[in-house]
PDB file of C-alpha atoms in Angstrom:
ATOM      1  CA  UNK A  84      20.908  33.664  33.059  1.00 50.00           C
ATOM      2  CA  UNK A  85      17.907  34.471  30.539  1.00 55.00           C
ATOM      3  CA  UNK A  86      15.606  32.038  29.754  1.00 59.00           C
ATOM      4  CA  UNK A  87      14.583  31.433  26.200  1.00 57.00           C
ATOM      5  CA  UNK A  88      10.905  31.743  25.493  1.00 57.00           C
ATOM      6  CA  UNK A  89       9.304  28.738  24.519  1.00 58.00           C
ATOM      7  CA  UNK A  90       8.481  28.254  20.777  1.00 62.00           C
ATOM      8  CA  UNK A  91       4.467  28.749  20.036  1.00 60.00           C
ATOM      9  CA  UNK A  92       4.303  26.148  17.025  1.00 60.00           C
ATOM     10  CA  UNK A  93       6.593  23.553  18.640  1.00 65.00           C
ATOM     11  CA  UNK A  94       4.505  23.510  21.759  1.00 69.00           C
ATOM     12  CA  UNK A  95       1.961  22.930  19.323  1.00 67.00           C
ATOM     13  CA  UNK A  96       2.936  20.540  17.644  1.00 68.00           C
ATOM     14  CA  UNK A  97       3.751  18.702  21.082  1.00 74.00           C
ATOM     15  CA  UNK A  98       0.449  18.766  22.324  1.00 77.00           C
ATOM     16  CA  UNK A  99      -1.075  17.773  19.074  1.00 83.00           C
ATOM     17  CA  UNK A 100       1.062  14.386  19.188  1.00 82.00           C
ATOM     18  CA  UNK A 101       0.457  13.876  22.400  1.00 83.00           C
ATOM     19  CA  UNK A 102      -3.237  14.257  21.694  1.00 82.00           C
ATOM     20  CA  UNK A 103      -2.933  12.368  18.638  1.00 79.00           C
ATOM     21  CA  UNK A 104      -1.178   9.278  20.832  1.00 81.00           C
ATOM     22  CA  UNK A 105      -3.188   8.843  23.352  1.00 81.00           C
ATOM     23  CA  UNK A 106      -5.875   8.758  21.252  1.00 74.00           C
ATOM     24  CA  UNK A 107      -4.254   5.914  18.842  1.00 74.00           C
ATOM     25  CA  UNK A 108      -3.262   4.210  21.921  1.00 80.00           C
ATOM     26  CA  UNK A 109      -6.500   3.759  23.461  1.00 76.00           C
ATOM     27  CA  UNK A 110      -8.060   2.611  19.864  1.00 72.00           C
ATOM     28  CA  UNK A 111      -5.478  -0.132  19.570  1.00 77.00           C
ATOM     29  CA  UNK A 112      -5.835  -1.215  23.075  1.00 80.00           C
ATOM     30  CA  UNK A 113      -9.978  -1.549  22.501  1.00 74.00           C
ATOM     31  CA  UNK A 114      -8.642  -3.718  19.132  1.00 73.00           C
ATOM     32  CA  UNK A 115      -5.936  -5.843  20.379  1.00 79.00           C
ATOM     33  CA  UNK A 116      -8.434  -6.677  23.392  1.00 79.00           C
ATOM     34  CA  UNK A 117     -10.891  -7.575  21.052  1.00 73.00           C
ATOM     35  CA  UNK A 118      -9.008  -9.403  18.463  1.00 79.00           C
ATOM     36  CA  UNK A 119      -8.840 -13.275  18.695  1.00 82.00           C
ATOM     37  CA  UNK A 120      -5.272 -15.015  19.028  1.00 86.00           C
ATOM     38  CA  UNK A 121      -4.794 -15.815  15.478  1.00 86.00           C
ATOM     39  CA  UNK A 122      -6.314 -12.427  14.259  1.00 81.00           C
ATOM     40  CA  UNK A 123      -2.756 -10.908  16.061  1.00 85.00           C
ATOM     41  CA  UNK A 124      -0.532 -13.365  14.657  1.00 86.00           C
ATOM     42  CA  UNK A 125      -1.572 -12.848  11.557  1.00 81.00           C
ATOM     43  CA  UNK A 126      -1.294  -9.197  11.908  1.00 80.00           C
ATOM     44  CA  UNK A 127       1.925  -9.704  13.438  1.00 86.00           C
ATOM     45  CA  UNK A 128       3.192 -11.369  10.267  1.00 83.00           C
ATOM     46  CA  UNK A 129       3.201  -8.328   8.131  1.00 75.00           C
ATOM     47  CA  UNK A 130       7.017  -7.538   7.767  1.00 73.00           C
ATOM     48  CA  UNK A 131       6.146  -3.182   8.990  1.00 76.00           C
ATOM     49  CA  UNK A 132       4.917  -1.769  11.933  1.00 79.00           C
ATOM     50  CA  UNK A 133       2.570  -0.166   9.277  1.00 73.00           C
ATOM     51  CA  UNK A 134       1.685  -3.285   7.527  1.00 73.00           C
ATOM     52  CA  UNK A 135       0.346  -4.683  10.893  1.00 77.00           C
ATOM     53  CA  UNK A 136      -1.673  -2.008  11.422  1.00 76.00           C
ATOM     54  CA  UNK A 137      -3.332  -1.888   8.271  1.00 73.00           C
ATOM     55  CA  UNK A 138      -4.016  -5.421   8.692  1.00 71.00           C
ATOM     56  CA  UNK A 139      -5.877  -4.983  11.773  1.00 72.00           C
ATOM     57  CA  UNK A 140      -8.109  -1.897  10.741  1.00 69.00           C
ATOM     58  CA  UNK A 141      -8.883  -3.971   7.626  1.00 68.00           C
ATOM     59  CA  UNK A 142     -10.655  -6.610   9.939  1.00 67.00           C
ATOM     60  CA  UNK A 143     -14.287  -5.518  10.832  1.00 60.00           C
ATOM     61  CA  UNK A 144     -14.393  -7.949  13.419  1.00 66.00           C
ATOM     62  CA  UNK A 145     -12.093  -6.199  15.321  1.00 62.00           C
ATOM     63  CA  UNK A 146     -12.797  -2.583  14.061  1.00 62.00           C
ATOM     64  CA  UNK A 147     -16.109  -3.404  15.510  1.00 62.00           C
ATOM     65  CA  UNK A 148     -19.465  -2.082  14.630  1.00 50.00           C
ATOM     66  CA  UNK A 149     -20.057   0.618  16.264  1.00 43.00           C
ATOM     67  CA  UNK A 150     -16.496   2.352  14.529  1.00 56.00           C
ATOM     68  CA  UNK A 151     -17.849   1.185  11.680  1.00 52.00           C
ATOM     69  CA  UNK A 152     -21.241   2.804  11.780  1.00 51.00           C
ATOM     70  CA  UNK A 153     -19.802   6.013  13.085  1.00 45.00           C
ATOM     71  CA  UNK A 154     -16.956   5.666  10.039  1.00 60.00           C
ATOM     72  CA  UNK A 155     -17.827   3.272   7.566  1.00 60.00           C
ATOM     73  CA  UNK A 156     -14.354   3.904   5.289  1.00 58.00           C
ATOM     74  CA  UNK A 157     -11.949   2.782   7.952  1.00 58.00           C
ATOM     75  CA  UNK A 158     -11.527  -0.778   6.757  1.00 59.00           C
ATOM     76  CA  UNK A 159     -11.741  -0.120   3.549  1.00 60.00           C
ATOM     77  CA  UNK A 160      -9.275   2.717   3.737  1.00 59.00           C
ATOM     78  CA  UNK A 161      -7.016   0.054   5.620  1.00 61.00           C
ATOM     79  CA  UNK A 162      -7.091  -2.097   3.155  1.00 67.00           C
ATOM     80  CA  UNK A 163      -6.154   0.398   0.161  1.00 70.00           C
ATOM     81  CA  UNK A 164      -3.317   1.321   2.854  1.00 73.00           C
ATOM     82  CA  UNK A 165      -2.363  -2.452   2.319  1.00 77.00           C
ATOM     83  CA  UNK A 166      -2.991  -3.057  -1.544  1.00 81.00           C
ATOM     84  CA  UNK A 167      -0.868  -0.215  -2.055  1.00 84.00           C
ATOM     85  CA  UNK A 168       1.903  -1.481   0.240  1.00 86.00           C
ATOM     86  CA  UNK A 169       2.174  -4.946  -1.292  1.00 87.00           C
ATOM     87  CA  UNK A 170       1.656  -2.748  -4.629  1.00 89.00           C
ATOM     88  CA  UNK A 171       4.751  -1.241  -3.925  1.00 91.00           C
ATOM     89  CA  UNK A 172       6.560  -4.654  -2.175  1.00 92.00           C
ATOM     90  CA  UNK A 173       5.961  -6.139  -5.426  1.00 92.00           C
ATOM     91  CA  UNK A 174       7.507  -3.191  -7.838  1.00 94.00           C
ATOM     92  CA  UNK A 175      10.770  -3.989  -6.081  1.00 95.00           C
ATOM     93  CA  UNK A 176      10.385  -0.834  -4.000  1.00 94.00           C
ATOM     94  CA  UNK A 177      10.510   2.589  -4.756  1.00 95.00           C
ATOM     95  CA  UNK A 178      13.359   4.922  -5.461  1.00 96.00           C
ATOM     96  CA  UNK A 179      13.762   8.664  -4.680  1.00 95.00           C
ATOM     97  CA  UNK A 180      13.603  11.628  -7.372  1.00 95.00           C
ATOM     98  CA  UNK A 181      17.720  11.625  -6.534  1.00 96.00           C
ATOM     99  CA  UNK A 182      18.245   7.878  -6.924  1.00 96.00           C
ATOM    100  CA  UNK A 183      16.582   7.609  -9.938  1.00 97.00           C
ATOM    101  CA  UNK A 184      18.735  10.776 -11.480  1.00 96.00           C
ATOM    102  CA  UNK A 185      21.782   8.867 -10.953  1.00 96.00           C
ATOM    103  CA  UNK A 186      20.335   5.933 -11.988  1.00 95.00           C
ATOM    104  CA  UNK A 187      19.091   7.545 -15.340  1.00 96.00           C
ATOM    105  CA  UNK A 188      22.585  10.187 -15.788  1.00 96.00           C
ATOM    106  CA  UNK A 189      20.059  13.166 -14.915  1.00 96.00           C
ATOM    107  CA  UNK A 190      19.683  15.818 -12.379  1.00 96.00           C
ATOM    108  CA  UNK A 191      16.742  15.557 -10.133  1.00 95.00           C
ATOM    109  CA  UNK A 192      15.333  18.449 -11.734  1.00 96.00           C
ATOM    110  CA  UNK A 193      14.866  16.727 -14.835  1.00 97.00           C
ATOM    111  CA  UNK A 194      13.542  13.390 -12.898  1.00 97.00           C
ATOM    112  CA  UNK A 195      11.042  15.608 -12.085  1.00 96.00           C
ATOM    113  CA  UNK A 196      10.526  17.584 -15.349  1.00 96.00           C
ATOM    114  CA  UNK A 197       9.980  13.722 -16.711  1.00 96.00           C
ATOM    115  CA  UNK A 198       7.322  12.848 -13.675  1.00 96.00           C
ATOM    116  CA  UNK A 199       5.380  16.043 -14.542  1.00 95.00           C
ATOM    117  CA  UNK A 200       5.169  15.088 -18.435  1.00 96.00           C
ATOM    118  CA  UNK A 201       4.282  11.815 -18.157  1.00 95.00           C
ATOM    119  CA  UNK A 202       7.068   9.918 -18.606  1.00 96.00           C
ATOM    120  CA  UNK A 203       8.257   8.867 -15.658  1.00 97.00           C
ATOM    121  CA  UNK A 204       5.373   6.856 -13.035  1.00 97.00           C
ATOM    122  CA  UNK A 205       5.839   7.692  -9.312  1.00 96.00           C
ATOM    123  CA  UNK A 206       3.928   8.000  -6.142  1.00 94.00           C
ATOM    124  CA  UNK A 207       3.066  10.078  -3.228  1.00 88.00           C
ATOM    125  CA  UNK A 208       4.594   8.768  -0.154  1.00 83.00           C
ATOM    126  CA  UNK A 209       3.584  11.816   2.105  1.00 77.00           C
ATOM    127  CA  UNK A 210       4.726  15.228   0.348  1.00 81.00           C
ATOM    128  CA  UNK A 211       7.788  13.488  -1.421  1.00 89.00           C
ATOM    129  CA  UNK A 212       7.061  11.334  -5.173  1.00 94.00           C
ATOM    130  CA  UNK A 213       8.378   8.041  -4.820  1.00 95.00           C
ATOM    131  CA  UNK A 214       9.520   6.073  -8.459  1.00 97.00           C
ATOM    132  CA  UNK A 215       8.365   2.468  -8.379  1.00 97.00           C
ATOM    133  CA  UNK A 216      11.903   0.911  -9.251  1.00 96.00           C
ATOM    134  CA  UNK A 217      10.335  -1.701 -11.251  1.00 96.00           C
ATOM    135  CA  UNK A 218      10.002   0.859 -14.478  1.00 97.00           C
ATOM    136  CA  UNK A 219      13.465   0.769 -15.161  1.00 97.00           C
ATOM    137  CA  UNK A 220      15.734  -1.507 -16.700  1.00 91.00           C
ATOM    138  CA  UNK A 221      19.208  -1.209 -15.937  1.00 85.00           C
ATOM    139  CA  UNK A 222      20.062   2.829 -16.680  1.00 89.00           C
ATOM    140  CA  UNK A 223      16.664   3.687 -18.720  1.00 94.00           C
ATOM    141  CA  UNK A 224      12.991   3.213 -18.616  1.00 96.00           C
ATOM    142  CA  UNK A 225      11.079   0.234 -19.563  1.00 96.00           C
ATOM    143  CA  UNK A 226       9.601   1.675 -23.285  1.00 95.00           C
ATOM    144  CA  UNK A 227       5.826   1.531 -23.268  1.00 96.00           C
ATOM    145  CA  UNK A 228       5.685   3.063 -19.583  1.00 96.00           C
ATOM    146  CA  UNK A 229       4.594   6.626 -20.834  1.00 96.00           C
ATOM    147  CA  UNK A 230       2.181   5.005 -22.567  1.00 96.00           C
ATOM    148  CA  UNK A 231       0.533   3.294 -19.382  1.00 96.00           C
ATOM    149  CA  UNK A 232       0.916   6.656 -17.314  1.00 96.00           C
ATOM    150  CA  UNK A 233      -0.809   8.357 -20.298  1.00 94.00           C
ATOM    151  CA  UNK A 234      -4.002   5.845 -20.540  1.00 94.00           C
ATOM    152  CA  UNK A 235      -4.330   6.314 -16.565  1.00 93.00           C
ATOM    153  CA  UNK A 236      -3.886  10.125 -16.187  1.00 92.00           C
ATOM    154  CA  UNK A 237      -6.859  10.591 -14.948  1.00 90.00           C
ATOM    155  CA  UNK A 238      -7.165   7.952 -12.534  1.00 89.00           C
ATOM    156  CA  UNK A 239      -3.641   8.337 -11.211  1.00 91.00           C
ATOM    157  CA  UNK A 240      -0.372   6.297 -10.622  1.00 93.00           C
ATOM    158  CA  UNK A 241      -1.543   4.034  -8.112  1.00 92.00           C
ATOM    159  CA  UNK A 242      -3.793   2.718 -11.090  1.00 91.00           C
ATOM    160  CA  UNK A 243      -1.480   2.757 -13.686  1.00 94.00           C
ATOM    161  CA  UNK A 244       0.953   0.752 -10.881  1.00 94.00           C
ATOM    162  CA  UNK A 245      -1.769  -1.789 -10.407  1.00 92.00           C
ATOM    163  CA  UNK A 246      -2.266  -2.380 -13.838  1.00 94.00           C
ATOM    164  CA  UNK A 247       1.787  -2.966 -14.652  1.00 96.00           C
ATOM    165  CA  UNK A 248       1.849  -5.294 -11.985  1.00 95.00           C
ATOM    166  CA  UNK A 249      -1.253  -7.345 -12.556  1.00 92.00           C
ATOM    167  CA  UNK A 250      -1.403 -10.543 -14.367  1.00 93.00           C
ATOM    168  CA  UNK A 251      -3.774 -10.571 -17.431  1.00 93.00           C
ATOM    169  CA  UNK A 252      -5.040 -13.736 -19.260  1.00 92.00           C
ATOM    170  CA  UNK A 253      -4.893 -10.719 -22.397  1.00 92.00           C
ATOM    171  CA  UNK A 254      -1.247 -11.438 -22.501  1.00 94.00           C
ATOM    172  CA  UNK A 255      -1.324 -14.999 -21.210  1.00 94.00           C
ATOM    173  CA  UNK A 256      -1.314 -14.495 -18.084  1.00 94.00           C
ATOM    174  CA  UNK A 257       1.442 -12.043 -17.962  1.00 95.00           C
ATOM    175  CA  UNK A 258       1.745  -8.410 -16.425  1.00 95.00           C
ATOM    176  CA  UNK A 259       1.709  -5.425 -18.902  1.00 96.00           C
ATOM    177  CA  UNK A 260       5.035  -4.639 -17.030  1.00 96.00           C
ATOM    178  CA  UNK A 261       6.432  -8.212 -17.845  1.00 96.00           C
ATOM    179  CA  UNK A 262       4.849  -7.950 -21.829  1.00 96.00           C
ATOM    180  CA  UNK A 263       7.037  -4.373 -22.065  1.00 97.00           C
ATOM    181  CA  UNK A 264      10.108  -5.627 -20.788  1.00 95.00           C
ATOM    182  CA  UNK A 265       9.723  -8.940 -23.262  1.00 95.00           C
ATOM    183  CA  UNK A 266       9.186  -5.947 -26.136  1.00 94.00           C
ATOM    184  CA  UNK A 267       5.536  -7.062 -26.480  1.00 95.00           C
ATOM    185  CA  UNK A 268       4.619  -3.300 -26.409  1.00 95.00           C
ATOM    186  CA  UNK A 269       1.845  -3.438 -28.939  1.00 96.00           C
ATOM    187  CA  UNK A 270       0.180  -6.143 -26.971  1.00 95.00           C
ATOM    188  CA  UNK A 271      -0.398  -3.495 -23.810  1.00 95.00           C
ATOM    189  CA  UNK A 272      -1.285  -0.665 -26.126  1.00 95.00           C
ATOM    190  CA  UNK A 273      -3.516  -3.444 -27.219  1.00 94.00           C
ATOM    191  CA  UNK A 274      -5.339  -4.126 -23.555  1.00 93.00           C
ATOM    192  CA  UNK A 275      -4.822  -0.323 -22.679  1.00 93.00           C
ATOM    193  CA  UNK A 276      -7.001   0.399 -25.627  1.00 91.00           C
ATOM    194  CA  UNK A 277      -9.510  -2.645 -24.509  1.00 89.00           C
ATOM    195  CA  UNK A 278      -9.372  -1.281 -20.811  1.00 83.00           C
ATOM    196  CA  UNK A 279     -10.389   2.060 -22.683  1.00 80.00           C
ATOM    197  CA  UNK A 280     -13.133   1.134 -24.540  1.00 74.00           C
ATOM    198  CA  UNK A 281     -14.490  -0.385 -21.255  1.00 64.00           C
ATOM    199  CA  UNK A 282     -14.347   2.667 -19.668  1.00 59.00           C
ATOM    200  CA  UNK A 283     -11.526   1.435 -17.072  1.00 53.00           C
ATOM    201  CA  UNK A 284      -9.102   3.565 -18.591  1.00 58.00           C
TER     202      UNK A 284
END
């Protein structure tokens, strides 16, 4: 009986995760053996496997110095790995290009004919866009959205999330997200132009 050759990039790819987990594994072990008792729990209260672990790289403590000299962004990147996961907790989630079609009446083609103008805020969740499910009410979009996405073009949706979601004495202590949905539009297109002007925008 012949044998079939093995496949090049799959063996590859193999010994890349297996080089990938044993180096993960041994990190995590030098952490968790470092980390005090309530440092875990705490971590351990994070509702993902990834939330945990973001948790724990955020920590210096446990990163411990010498990471940190060597790479001085891990914690920080571990805690933008966390803003943007309670970023997205707080949205209501996210919805794919395909769920928000049917949720809109429009092919997925056009979802992302809307993304690509500016009318439509979503995400990158690896290679796929991700739409924060928060912008829409019932079958369209929250009006004044474009306008946010527009204001933070340049410093991208994560941004322009942060800035829906976040409370602002500006509009007494409401979110821009909860002003638009209230029909307070001219109120955010009153802060976006403050943010602006401040050069936050």
């Amino acid at each position: 009986m012949a044998r079939t050759a093995p496949n090049p990039s799959s063996t590859r790819s193999d010994s890349l995760q297996a080089a990938f987990l044993r180096r993960a594994t041994s990190a995590l072990e030098r952490m968790a053996a470092s980390a005090s008792p309530k440092t875990l729990s705490d971590a351990l209260a994070a509702p993902t496997d990834a939330g945990s672990l973001a948790w724990l790289l955020s920590r210096s403590e446990v990163v411990g110095e010498a990471v940190i000299e060597l790479d001085p962004l891990v914690p920080a990147l571990a805690r933008n790995v966390e803003h943007r996961k309670r970023l997205i907790e707080r949205a209501g989630g996210t919805l794919s290009a395909e769920d928000s079609g049917r949720l809109l009446g429009i092919s997925r083609q056009a979802v992302d004919k809307r993304r690509r103008s500016g009318a439509l805020l979503a995400v990158r969740d690896g290679s796929d866009w991700r739409y924060p499910a928060c912008q829409f009410d019932e079958t369209e979009v929250v009006a004044g959205i474009a306008d946010v996405i527009r204001a933070y073009a340049s410093a991208g949706p994560w941004v322009a999330l942060d800035f829906l979601l976040a409370p602002d004495s500006a509009l007494g202590g409401r979110s821009a997200l909860e002003a638009l949905k209230s029909g307070d539009r001219d109120a955010v297109l009153r802060l976006l132009r403050s943010e602006a002007q401040d050069g936050y925008a």
